[in-house]
Coordinates of C-alpha atoms in Angstrom, one line a residue:
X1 CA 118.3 28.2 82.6
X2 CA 117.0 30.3 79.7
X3 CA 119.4 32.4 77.4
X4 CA 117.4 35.7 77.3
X5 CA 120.5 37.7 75.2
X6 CA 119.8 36.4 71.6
X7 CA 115.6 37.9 72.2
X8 CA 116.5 40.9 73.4
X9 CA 119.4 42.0 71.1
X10 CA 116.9 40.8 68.0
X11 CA 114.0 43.2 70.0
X12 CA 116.6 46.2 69.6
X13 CA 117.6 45.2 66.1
X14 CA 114.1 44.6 64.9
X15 CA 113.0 48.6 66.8
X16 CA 116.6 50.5 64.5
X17 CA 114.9 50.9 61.1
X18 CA 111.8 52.5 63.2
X19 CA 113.1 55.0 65.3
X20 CA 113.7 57.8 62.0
X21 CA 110.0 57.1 61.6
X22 CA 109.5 57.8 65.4
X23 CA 110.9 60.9 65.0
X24 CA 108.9 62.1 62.5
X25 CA 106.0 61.3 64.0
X26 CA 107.2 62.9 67.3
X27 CA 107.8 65.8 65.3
X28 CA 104.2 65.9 63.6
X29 CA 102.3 65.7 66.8
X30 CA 104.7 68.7 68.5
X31 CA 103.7 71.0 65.6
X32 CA 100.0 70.0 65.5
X33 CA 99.6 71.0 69.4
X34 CA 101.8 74.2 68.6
X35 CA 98.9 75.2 65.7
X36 CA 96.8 74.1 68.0
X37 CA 97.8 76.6 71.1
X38 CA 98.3 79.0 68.0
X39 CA 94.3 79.0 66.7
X40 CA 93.5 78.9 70.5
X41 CA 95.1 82.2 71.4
X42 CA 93.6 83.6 68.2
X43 CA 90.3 83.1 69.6
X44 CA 90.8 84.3 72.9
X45 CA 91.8 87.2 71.1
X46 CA 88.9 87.8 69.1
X47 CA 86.5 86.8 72.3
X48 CA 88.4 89.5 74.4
X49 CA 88.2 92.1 71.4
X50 CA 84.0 91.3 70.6
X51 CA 84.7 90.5 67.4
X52 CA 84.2 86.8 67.6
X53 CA 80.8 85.1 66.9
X54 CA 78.9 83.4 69.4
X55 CA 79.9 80.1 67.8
X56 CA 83.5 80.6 68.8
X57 CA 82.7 81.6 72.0
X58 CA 80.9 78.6 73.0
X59 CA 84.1 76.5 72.8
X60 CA 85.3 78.2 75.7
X61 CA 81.9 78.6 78.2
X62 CA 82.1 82.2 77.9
X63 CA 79.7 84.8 78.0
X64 CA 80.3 87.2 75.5
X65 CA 78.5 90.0 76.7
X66 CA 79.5 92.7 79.0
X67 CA 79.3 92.2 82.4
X68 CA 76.5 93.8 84.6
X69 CA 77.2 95.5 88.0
X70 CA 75.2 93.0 89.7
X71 CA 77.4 90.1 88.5
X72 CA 80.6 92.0 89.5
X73 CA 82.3 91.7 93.1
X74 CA 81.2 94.4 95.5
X75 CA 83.7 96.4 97.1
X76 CA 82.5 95.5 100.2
X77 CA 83.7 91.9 98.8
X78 CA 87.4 93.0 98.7
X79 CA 89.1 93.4 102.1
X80 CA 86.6 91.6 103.8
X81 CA 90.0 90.8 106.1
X82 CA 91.0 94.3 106.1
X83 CA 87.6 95.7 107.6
X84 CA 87.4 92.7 110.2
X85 CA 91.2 94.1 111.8
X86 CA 89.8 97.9 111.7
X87 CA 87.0 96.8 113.1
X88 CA 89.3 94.8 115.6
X89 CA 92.4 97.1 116.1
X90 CA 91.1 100.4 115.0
X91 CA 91.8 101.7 111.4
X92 CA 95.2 103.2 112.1
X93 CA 96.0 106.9 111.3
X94 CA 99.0 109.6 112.9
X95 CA 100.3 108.0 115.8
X96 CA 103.2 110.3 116.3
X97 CA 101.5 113.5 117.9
X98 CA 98.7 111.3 119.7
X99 CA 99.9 113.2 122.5
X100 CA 99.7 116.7 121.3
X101 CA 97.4 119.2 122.6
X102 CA 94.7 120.0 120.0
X103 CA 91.8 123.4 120.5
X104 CA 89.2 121.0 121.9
X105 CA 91.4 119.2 124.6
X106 CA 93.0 122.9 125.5
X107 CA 89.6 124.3 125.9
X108 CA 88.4 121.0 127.6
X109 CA 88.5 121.9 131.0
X110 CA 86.3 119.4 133.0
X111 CA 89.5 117.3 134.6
X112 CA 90.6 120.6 136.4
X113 CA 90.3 121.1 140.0
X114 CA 92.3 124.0 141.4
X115 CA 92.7 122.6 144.3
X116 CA 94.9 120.2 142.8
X117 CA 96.6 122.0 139.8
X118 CA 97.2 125.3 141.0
X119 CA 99.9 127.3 142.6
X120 CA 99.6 127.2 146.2
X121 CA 98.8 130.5 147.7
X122 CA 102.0 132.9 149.3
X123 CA 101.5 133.7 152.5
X124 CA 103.9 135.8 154.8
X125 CA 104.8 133.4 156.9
X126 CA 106.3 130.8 154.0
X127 CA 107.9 133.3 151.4
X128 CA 110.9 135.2 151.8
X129 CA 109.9 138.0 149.7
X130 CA 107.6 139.0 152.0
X131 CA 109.6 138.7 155.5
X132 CA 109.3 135.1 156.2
X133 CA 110.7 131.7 155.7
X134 CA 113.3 129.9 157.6
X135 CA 114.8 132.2 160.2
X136 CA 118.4 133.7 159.8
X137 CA 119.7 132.5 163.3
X138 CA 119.6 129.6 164.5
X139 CA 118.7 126.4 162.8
X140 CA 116.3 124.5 164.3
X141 CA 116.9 121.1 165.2
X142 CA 120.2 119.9 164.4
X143 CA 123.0 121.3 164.3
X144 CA 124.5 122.6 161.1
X145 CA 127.5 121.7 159.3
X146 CA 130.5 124.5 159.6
X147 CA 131.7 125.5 156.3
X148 CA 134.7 124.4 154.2
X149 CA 136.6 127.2 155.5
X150 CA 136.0 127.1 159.2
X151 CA 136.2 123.1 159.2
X152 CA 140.1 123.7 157.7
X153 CA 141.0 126.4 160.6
X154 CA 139.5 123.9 163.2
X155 CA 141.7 121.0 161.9
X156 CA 144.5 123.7 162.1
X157 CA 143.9 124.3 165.4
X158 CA 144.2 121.0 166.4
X159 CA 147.2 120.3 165.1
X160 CA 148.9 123.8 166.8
X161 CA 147.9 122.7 170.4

């Protein structure tokens, strides 16, 4: 059995009278990498406005110069996904009057057949305008309903005998 107290209180004791110096140090090293960041930005700065030297630009791998067309991305580049759904789908547009009649369908006349479209022809025999139709008498086939009237004085009837 090995008493570990008396070590580690004298480790703490022994670490007191350096942690003010800790701080100090912590303190020095948090302002050098804010300088740091500081001179950095500078020169990005400078890079970005063309005012740096080529030396400066080195640190950071970058090409000083303006870019050429050749070394930017092509349009064609940019939706590559939008042209493959176009391509797929269609590219959109009006949907709402699709169904609209426009000149070139009105004067499109290829789909008509009169035979089909057109009003059939009167003939004496089917319109009444003319003299014919169903005849006046009697109905053909079976026999017709009476009227409101005349069913209400036959039920009267029948109740009188």
């Amino acid at each position: 059995e090995i008493n570990t107290e008396p070590e580690t209180s004298s480790g703490i004791n022994a670490e007191c009278p350096l942690r003010p110096g800790g701080k100090k140090v912590q303190q020095e090293v948090l302002k050098k990498r804010a300088d740091d960041k500081k001179g950095m930005i500078e020169k990005v700065k400078k890079i970005r406005k063309g005012k740096a030297e080529q030396a400066d630009a080195d640190d950071f791998e970058i090409n000083t110069e303006p870019e050429t067309s050749s070394g930017k991305k092509g349009k064609d580049d940019i939706n590559k996904k939008r042209k493959a759904k176009d391509s797929k789908y269609g590219f959109g547009g009006k949907k709402k009057m699709a169904k609209k009649n426009t000149q070139e369908s009105a004067k499109d006349v290829t789909t008509f057949s009169s035979r089909i479209h057109s009003k059939p022809k009167r003939s004496a025999k089917n319109d009444k305008r003319m003299g014919g139709g169903k005849p006046s008498g009697k109905p053909s086939g079976k026999p017709q309903r009476p009227g409101k009237t005349k069913r209400a004085n036959n039920k009267n009837r029948a109740r009188n005998k």
